[in-house]
Amino acid sequence: MKNLLSAFTALVAFGMLTGAAEAADLVVYTSQPNEDAQATVDGFKAANPGLDVQWVRDGTPQIMAKLNAEIQAGNPAADVLLIADTVTLERMKQAGQLLAYKSPEAANFDPSLYDADGYYHSTKLITTGIMYNTQASMKPTSWADLAKPEAKGLIAMPSPLASGAALIHAQTLAGVQDLGWDYYTQLKTNGAIAAGGNGAVLKSVASGEKAYGVVVDYLPIREKAKGAPVEFVFPKEGVSAVTEPAAILASTKHADAAKKFIDYLLSENGQKVAAKLGYIPARKGVDLPAGYPPRDQIKVLPIKASEALKNSEKDVKTFSDIFGIKG
């Protein structure tokens, strides 16, 4: 029943989008926040005058549910995906749903940040660390600090059912020798709440409802710059990261415009827009935004997209069982 309802919802949404999509030169499905998606599209249009772009945003799981329903119906509206993680796009690559495109801009990126066959390209690094309210009694420096009595009942984190970055984060920490799934059991015992997305965690900690949050870096760094009483920590064990990759759907009717969009995202100007929005740019030689430590001081924990993909369903179930979350 749930699958039928999801398909119906997506089809209704697709019907509403059809007119705009048919008139547009490019349709982008993205998990970027609204203001960031608009800034990205505005930058692309400025570099490519005359192209009309329509975009739709939601969390990565919701975007994929919508797109999958459209694919099943034979009418995918999107030309390009710009979403949280490479694991989702690796699944689509293996399913034959993506168009290979080797952007010339990829030469300016570390090879680990794009698919060797050109099916997807990373556009930035979005790490997950710890934020805390400046009124909190403890100033955490490690993941282990969140399992201490001082943090009991005061921790918020996003759910992997609502956030692609949250799933990658859980899978990454589960692979760390001194953490693993036992660490998540400790967090649950310590009263941690796992629900919603990263935005909900930000609000909870910034308002003082919770003292500590597991969250993507740019949200608290942005809010601190606006005067919010929050700090962000890159824990000493290291951080997980998603890379907000972009990919072209094999079903695209606007391949030329889609390739231009990929090129723009990876270009120096596109990467400067990402930095201006407060993200760590993936391209070499582009400065990090204010509020971040030097790039070489950020320890990113490893994860293999193919392994994460293979274990995704099992890992979601493990996390959900620990926290009592029902899908």
mmCIF file with all atom_site columns, C-alpha atoms in Angstrom, residues 187-320:
data_model
loop_
_atom_site.group_PDB
_atom_site.id
_atom_site.type_symbol
_atom_site.label_atom_id
_atom_site.label_alt_id
_atom_site.label_comp_id
_atom_site.label_asym_id
_atom_site.label_entity_id
_atom_site.label_seq_id
_atom_site.pdbx_PDB_ins_code
_atom_site.Cartn_x
_atom_site.Cartn_y
_atom_site.Cartn_z
_atom_site.occupancy
_atom_site.B_iso_or_equiv
_atom_site.pdbx_formal_charge
_atom_site.auth_seq_id
_atom_site.auth_comp_id
_atom_site.auth_asym_id
_atom_site.auth_atom_id
_atom_site.pdbx_PDB_model_num
ATOM 1   C CA . LEU A 1 187 ? 23.702 6.799  21.948  1.00 0.00 ? 187 LEU A CA 1
ATOM 2   C CA . LYS A 1 188 ? 20.215 5.303  22.151  1.00 0.00 ? 188 LYS A CA 1
ATOM 3   C CA . THR A 1 189 ? 20.846 4.302  25.771  1.00 0.00 ? 189 THR A CA 1
ATOM 4   C CA . ASN A 1 190 ? 22.009 7.878  26.387  1.00 0.00 ? 190 ASN A CA 1
ATOM 5   C CA . GLY A 1 191 ? 18.651 9.197  25.188  1.00 0.00 ? 191 GLY A CA 1
ATOM 6   C CA . ALA A 1 192 ? 19.605 10.338 21.683  1.00 0.00 ? 192 ALA A CA 1
ATOM 7   C CA . ILE A 1 193 ? 16.662 11.058 19.371  1.00 0.00 ? 193 ILE A CA 1
ATOM 8   C CA . ALA A 1 194 ? 16.897 10.175 15.660  1.00 0.00 ? 194 ALA A CA 1
ATOM 9   C CA . ALA A 1 195 ? 14.164 11.803 13.589  1.00 0.00 ? 195 ALA A CA 1
ATOM 10  C CA . GLY A 1 196 ? 13.669 13.970 10.520  1.00 0.00 ? 196 GLY A CA 1
ATOM 11  C CA . GLY A 1 197 ? 16.433 15.654 8.586   1.00 0.00 ? 197 GLY A CA 1
ATOM 12  C CA . ASN A 1 198 ? 19.409 17.883 9.315   1.00 0.00 ? 198 ASN A CA 1
ATOM 13  C CA . GLY A 1 199 ? 17.321 21.049 9.370   1.00 0.00 ? 199 GLY A CA 1
ATOM 14  C CA . ALA A 1 200 ? 15.284 19.745 12.292  1.00 0.00 ? 200 ALA A CA 1
ATOM 15  C CA . VAL A 1 201 ? 18.490 19.000 14.219  1.00 0.00 ? 201 VAL A CA 1
ATOM 16  C CA . LEU A 1 202 ? 19.750 22.535 13.593  1.00 0.00 ? 202 LEU A CA 1
ATOM 17  C CA . LYS A 1 203 ? 16.548 24.087 14.932  1.00 0.00 ? 203 LYS A CA 1
ATOM 18  C CA . SER A 1 204 ? 16.514 21.832 17.965  1.00 0.00 ? 204 SER A CA 1
ATOM 19  C CA . VAL A 1 205 ? 20.051 22.745 19.036  1.00 0.00 ? 205 VAL A CA 1
ATOM 20  C CA . ALA A 1 206 ? 19.950 26.425 18.052  1.00 0.00 ? 206 ALA A CA 1
ATOM 21  C CA . SER A 1 207 ? 16.759 26.891 20.073  1.00 0.00 ? 207 SER A CA 1
ATOM 22  C CA . GLY A 1 208 ? 18.246 25.178 23.126  1.00 0.00 ? 208 GLY A CA 1
ATOM 23  C CA . GLU A 1 209 ? 15.729 22.331 23.041  1.00 0.00 ? 209 GLU A CA 1
ATOM 24  C CA . LYS A 1 210 ? 18.728 19.995 22.699  1.00 0.00 ? 210 LYS A CA 1
ATOM 25  C CA . ALA A 1 211 ? 22.344 20.754 23.601  1.00 0.00 ? 211 ALA A CA 1
ATOM 26  C CA . TYR A 1 212 ? 24.059 18.571 21.003  1.00 0.00 ? 212 TYR A CA 1
ATOM 27  C CA . GLY A 1 213 ? 23.370 17.561 17.438  1.00 0.00 ? 213 GLY A CA 1
ATOM 28  C CA . VAL A 1 214 ? 24.803 15.314 14.748  1.00 0.00 ? 214 VAL A CA 1
ATOM 29  C CA . VAL A 1 215 ? 24.494 17.450 11.631  1.00 0.00 ? 215 VAL A CA 1
ATOM 30  C CA . VAL A 1 216 ? 26.009 18.437 8.293   1.00 0.00 ? 216 VAL A CA 1
ATOM 31  C CA . ASP A 1 217 ? 28.670 21.125 8.608   1.00 0.00 ? 217 ASP A CA 1
ATOM 32  C CA . TYR A 1 218 ? 27.312 24.058 6.610   1.00 0.00 ? 218 TYR A CA 1
ATOM 33  C CA . LEU A 1 219 ? 24.082 24.490 8.566   1.00 0.00 ? 219 LEU A CA 1
ATOM 34  C CA . PRO A 1 220 ? 25.536 25.423 11.980  1.00 0.00 ? 220 PRO A CA 1
ATOM 35  C CA . ILE A 1 221 ? 28.492 27.250 10.392  1.00 0.00 ? 221 ILE A CA 1
ATOM 36  C CA . ARG A 1 222 ? 26.041 29.440 8.477   1.00 0.00 ? 222 ARG A CA 1
ATOM 37  C CA . GLU A 1 223 ? 23.842 30.014 11.507  1.00 0.00 ? 223 GLU A CA 1
ATOM 38  C CA . LYS A 1 224 ? 26.798 30.899 13.729  1.00 0.00 ? 224 LYS A CA 1
ATOM 39  C CA . ALA A 1 225 ? 27.779 33.570 11.186  1.00 0.00 ? 225 ALA A CA 1
ATOM 40  C CA . LYS A 1 226 ? 24.258 34.992 11.542  1.00 0.00 ? 226 LYS A CA 1
ATOM 41  C CA . GLY A 1 227 ? 24.625 35.163 15.318  1.00 0.00 ? 227 GLY A CA 1
ATOM 42  C CA . ALA A 1 228 ? 23.047 31.875 16.399  1.00 0.00 ? 228 ALA A CA 1
ATOM 43  C CA . PRO A 1 229 ? 24.402 30.450 19.700  1.00 0.00 ? 229 PRO A CA 1
ATOM 44  C CA . VAL A 1 230 ? 25.966 27.368 18.110  1.00 0.00 ? 230 VAL A CA 1
ATOM 45  C CA . GLU A 1 231 ? 29.396 25.890 17.413  1.00 0.00 ? 231 GLU A CA 1
ATOM 46  C CA . PHE A 1 232 ? 30.432 23.119 15.026  1.00 0.00 ? 232 PHE A CA 1
ATOM 47  C CA . VAL A 1 233 ? 33.111 20.531 15.789  1.00 0.00 ? 233 VAL A CA 1
ATOM 48  C CA . PHE A 1 234 ? 35.065 18.252 13.459  1.00 0.00 ? 234 PHE A CA 1
ATOM 49  C CA . PRO A 1 235 ? 35.520 15.308 15.894  1.00 0.00 ? 235 PRO A CA 1
ATOM 50  C CA . LYS A 1 236 ? 39.046 14.038 16.394  1.00 0.00 ? 236 LYS A CA 1
ATOM 51  C CA . GLU A 1 237 ? 38.171 10.539 15.110  1.00 0.00 ? 237 GLU A CA 1
ATOM 52  C CA . GLY A 1 238 ? 37.216 12.088 11.772  1.00 0.00 ? 238 GLY A CA 1
ATOM 53  C CA . VAL A 1 239 ? 34.014 12.938 9.914   1.00 0.00 ? 239 VAL A CA 1
ATOM 54  C CA . SER A 1 240 ? 31.850 11.261 7.327   1.00 0.00 ? 240 SER A CA 1
ATOM 55  C CA . ALA A 1 241 ? 31.249 13.075 4.057   1.00 0.00 ? 241 ALA A CA 1
ATOM 56  C CA . VAL A 1 242 ? 28.827 13.122 1.184   1.00 0.00 ? 242 VAL A CA 1
ATOM 57  C CA . THR A 1 243 ? 29.831 14.844 -2.005  1.00 0.00 ? 243 THR A CA 1
ATOM 58  C CA . GLU A 1 244 ? 26.548 16.028 -3.567  1.00 0.00 ? 244 GLU A CA 1
ATOM 59  C CA . PRO A 1 245 ? 27.198 14.398 -6.930  1.00 0.00 ? 245 PRO A CA 1
ATOM 60  C CA . ALA A 1 246 ? 25.450 15.295 -10.151 1.00 0.00 ? 246 ALA A CA 1
ATOM 61  C CA . ALA A 1 247 ? 24.389 12.892 -12.887 1.00 0.00 ? 247 ALA A CA 1
ATOM 62  C CA . ILE A 1 248 ? 22.464 12.918 -16.139 1.00 0.00 ? 248 ILE A CA 1
ATOM 63  C CA . LEU A 1 249 ? 19.539 10.540 -16.559 1.00 0.00 ? 249 LEU A CA 1
ATOM 64  C CA . ALA A 1 250 ? 19.740 8.152  -19.487 1.00 0.00 ? 250 ALA A CA 1
ATOM 65  C CA . SER A 1 251 ? 16.199 9.166  -20.367 1.00 0.00 ? 251 SER A CA 1
ATOM 66  C CA . THR A 1 252 ? 17.030 12.877 -20.742 1.00 0.00 ? 252 THR A CA 1
ATOM 67  C CA . LYS A 1 253 ? 15.523 14.726 -23.663 1.00 0.00 ? 253 LYS A CA 1
ATOM 68  C CA . HIS A 1 254 ? 17.940 17.626 -23.140 1.00 0.00 ? 254 HIS A CA 1
ATOM 69  C CA . ALA A 1 255 ? 21.372 15.987 -23.170 1.00 0.00 ? 255 ALA A CA 1
ATOM 70  C CA . ASP A 1 256 ? 23.270 19.044 -24.433 1.00 0.00 ? 256 ASP A CA 1
ATOM 71  C CA . ALA A 1 257 ? 21.835 21.326 -21.740 1.00 0.00 ? 257 ALA A CA 1
ATOM 72  C CA . ALA A 1 258 ? 22.405 18.630 -19.117 1.00 0.00 ? 258 ALA A CA 1
ATOM 73  C CA . LYS A 1 259 ? 26.090 18.338 -20.070 1.00 0.00 ? 259 LYS A CA 1
ATOM 74  C CA . LYS A 1 260 ? 26.442 22.117 -19.845 1.00 0.00 ? 260 LYS A CA 1
ATOM 75  C CA . PHE A 1 261 ? 24.941 21.957 -16.354 1.00 0.00 ? 261 PHE A CA 1
ATOM 76  C CA . ILE A 1 262 ? 27.471 19.335 -15.233 1.00 0.00 ? 262 ILE A CA 1
ATOM 77  C CA . ASP A 1 263 ? 30.310 21.408 -16.716 1.00 0.00 ? 263 ASP A CA 1
ATOM 78  C CA . TYR A 1 264 ? 29.083 24.502 -14.887 1.00 0.00 ? 264 TYR A CA 1
ATOM 79  C CA . LEU A 1 265 ? 28.832 22.749 -11.519 1.00 0.00 ? 265 LEU A CA 1
ATOM 80  C CA . LEU A 1 266 ? 32.438 21.542 -11.873 1.00 0.00 ? 266 LEU A CA 1
ATOM 81  C CA . SER A 1 267 ? 33.813 24.783 -13.319 1.00 0.00 ? 267 SER A CA 1
ATOM 82  C CA . GLU A 1 268 ? 35.831 27.234 -11.243 1.00 0.00 ? 268 GLU A CA 1
ATOM 83  C CA . ASN A 1 269 ? 32.911 29.683 -11.239 1.00 0.00 ? 269 ASN A CA 1
ATOM 84  C CA . GLY A 1 270 ? 30.446 26.979 -10.233 1.00 0.00 ? 270 GLY A CA 1
ATOM 85  C CA . GLN A 1 271 ? 32.726 25.842 -7.424  1.00 0.00 ? 271 GLN A CA 1
ATOM 86  C CA . LYS A 1 272 ? 33.152 29.432 -6.217  1.00 0.00 ? 272 LYS A CA 1
ATOM 87  C CA . VAL A 1 273 ? 29.364 29.670 -5.979  1.00 0.00 ? 273 VAL A CA 1
ATOM 88  C CA . ALA A 1 274 ? 29.394 26.509 -3.843  1.00 0.00 ? 274 ALA A CA 1
ATOM 89  C CA . ALA A 1 275 ? 32.033 28.060 -1.569  1.00 0.00 ? 275 ALA A CA 1
ATOM 90  C CA . LYS A 1 276 ? 30.076 31.319 -1.387  1.00 0.00 ? 276 LYS A CA 1
ATOM 91  C CA . LEU A 1 277 ? 27.064 29.316 -0.228  1.00 0.00 ? 277 LEU A CA 1
ATOM 92  C CA . GLY A 1 278 ? 29.192 27.895 2.583   1.00 0.00 ? 278 GLY A CA 1
ATOM 93  C CA . TYR A 1 279 ? 30.270 24.497 1.235   1.00 0.00 ? 279 TYR A CA 1
ATOM 94  C CA . ILE A 1 280 ? 33.698 22.896 0.928   1.00 0.00 ? 280 ILE A CA 1
ATOM 95  C CA . PRO A 1 281 ? 34.370 22.984 -2.832  1.00 0.00 ? 281 PRO A CA 1
ATOM 96  C CA . ALA A 1 282 ? 35.440 19.687 -4.388  1.00 0.00 ? 282 ALA A CA 1
ATOM 97  C CA . ARG A 1 283 ? 37.597 21.308 -7.084  1.00 0.00 ? 283 ARG A CA 1
ATOM 98  C CA . LYS A 1 284 ? 41.292 21.737 -6.413  1.00 0.00 ? 284 LYS A CA 1
ATOM 99  C CA . GLY A 1 285 ? 42.524 25.297 -5.891  1.00 0.00 ? 285 GLY A CA 1
ATOM 100 C CA . VAL A 1 286 ? 39.229 26.852 -4.752  1.00 0.00 ? 286 VAL A CA 1
ATOM 101 C CA . ASP A 1 287 ? 39.363 28.425 -1.297  1.00 0.00 ? 287 ASP A CA 1
ATOM 102 C CA . LEU A 1 288 ? 37.189 27.120 1.528   1.00 0.00 ? 288 LEU A CA 1
ATOM 103 C CA . PRO A 1 289 ? 34.527 29.461 2.906   1.00 0.00 ? 289 PRO A CA 1
ATOM 104 C CA . ALA A 1 290 ? 34.910 31.331 6.183   1.00 0.00 ? 290 ALA A CA 1
ATOM 105 C CA . GLY A 1 291 ? 34.298 29.277 9.314   1.00 0.00 ? 291 GLY A CA 1
ATOM 106 C CA . TYR A 1 292 ? 36.123 26.132 8.176   1.00 0.00 ? 292 TYR A CA 1
ATOM 107 C CA . PRO A 1 293 ? 39.569 24.943 9.243   1.00 0.00 ? 293 PRO A CA 1
ATOM 108 C CA . PRO A 1 294 ? 42.214 24.429 6.530   1.00 0.00 ? 294 PRO A CA 1
ATOM 109 C CA . ARG A 1 295 ? 41.348 21.541 4.223   1.00 0.00 ? 295 ARG A CA 1
ATOM 110 C CA . ASP A 1 296 ? 44.314 19.470 5.450   1.00 0.00 ? 296 ASP A CA 1
ATOM 111 C CA . GLN A 1 297 ? 42.974 19.642 9.025   1.00 0.00 ? 297 GLN A CA 1
ATOM 112 C CA . ILE A 1 298 ? 39.676 17.967 8.117   1.00 0.00 ? 298 ILE A CA 1
ATOM 113 C CA . LYS A 1 299 ? 39.997 14.190 8.502   1.00 0.00 ? 299 LYS A CA 1
ATOM 114 C CA . VAL A 1 300 ? 37.447 12.466 6.261   1.00 0.00 ? 300 VAL A CA 1
ATOM 115 C CA . LEU A 1 301 ? 36.691 8.866  7.193   1.00 0.00 ? 301 LEU A CA 1
ATOM 116 C CA . PRO A 1 302 ? 36.681 6.378  4.285   1.00 0.00 ? 302 PRO A CA 1
ATOM 117 C CA . ILE A 1 303 ? 33.652 4.652  2.798   1.00 0.00 ? 303 ILE A CA 1
ATOM 118 C CA . LYS A 1 304 ? 33.305 2.629  -0.408  1.00 0.00 ? 304 LYS A CA 1
ATOM 119 C CA . ALA A 1 305 ? 30.209 3.458  -2.447  1.00 0.00 ? 305 ALA A CA 1
ATOM 120 C CA . SER A 1 306 ? 29.857 -0.094 -3.769  1.00 0.00 ? 306 SER A CA 1
ATOM 121 C CA . GLU A 1 307 ? 30.026 -1.582 -0.254  1.00 0.00 ? 307 GLU A CA 1
ATOM 122 C CA . ALA A 1 308 ? 27.664 1.032  1.160   1.00 0.00 ? 308 ALA A CA 1
ATOM 123 C CA . LEU A 1 309 ? 25.206 0.291  -1.645  1.00 0.00 ? 309 LEU A CA 1
ATOM 124 C CA . LYS A 1 310 ? 25.351 -3.463 -1.017  1.00 0.00 ? 310 LYS A CA 1
ATOM 125 C CA . ASN A 1 311 ? 24.687 -2.962 2.706   1.00 0.00 ? 311 ASN A CA 1
ATOM 126 C CA . SER A 1 312 ? 22.192 -0.083 2.545   1.00 0.00 ? 312 SER A CA 1
ATOM 127 C CA . GLU A 1 313 ? 18.996 -2.003 3.314   1.00 0.00 ? 313 GLU A CA 1
ATOM 128 C CA . LYS A 1 314 ? 20.635 -3.989 6.077   1.00 0.00 ? 314 LYS A CA 1
ATOM 129 C CA . ASP A 1 315 ? 22.180 -0.872 7.614   1.00 0.00 ? 315 ASP A CA 1
ATOM 130 C CA . VAL A 1 316 ? 18.912 1.080  7.545   1.00 0.00 ? 316 VAL A CA 1
ATOM 131 C CA . LYS A 1 317 ? 17.232 -1.831 9.322   1.00 0.00 ? 317 LYS A CA 1
ATOM 132 C CA . THR A 1 318 ? 20.019 -2.025 11.921  1.00 0.00 ? 318 THR A CA 1
ATOM 133 C CA . PHE A 1 319 ? 19.765 1.700  12.646  1.00 0.00 ? 319 PHE A CA 1
ATOM 134 C CA . SER A 1 320 ? 15.962 1.592  12.729  1.00 0.00 ? 320 SER A CA 1
#
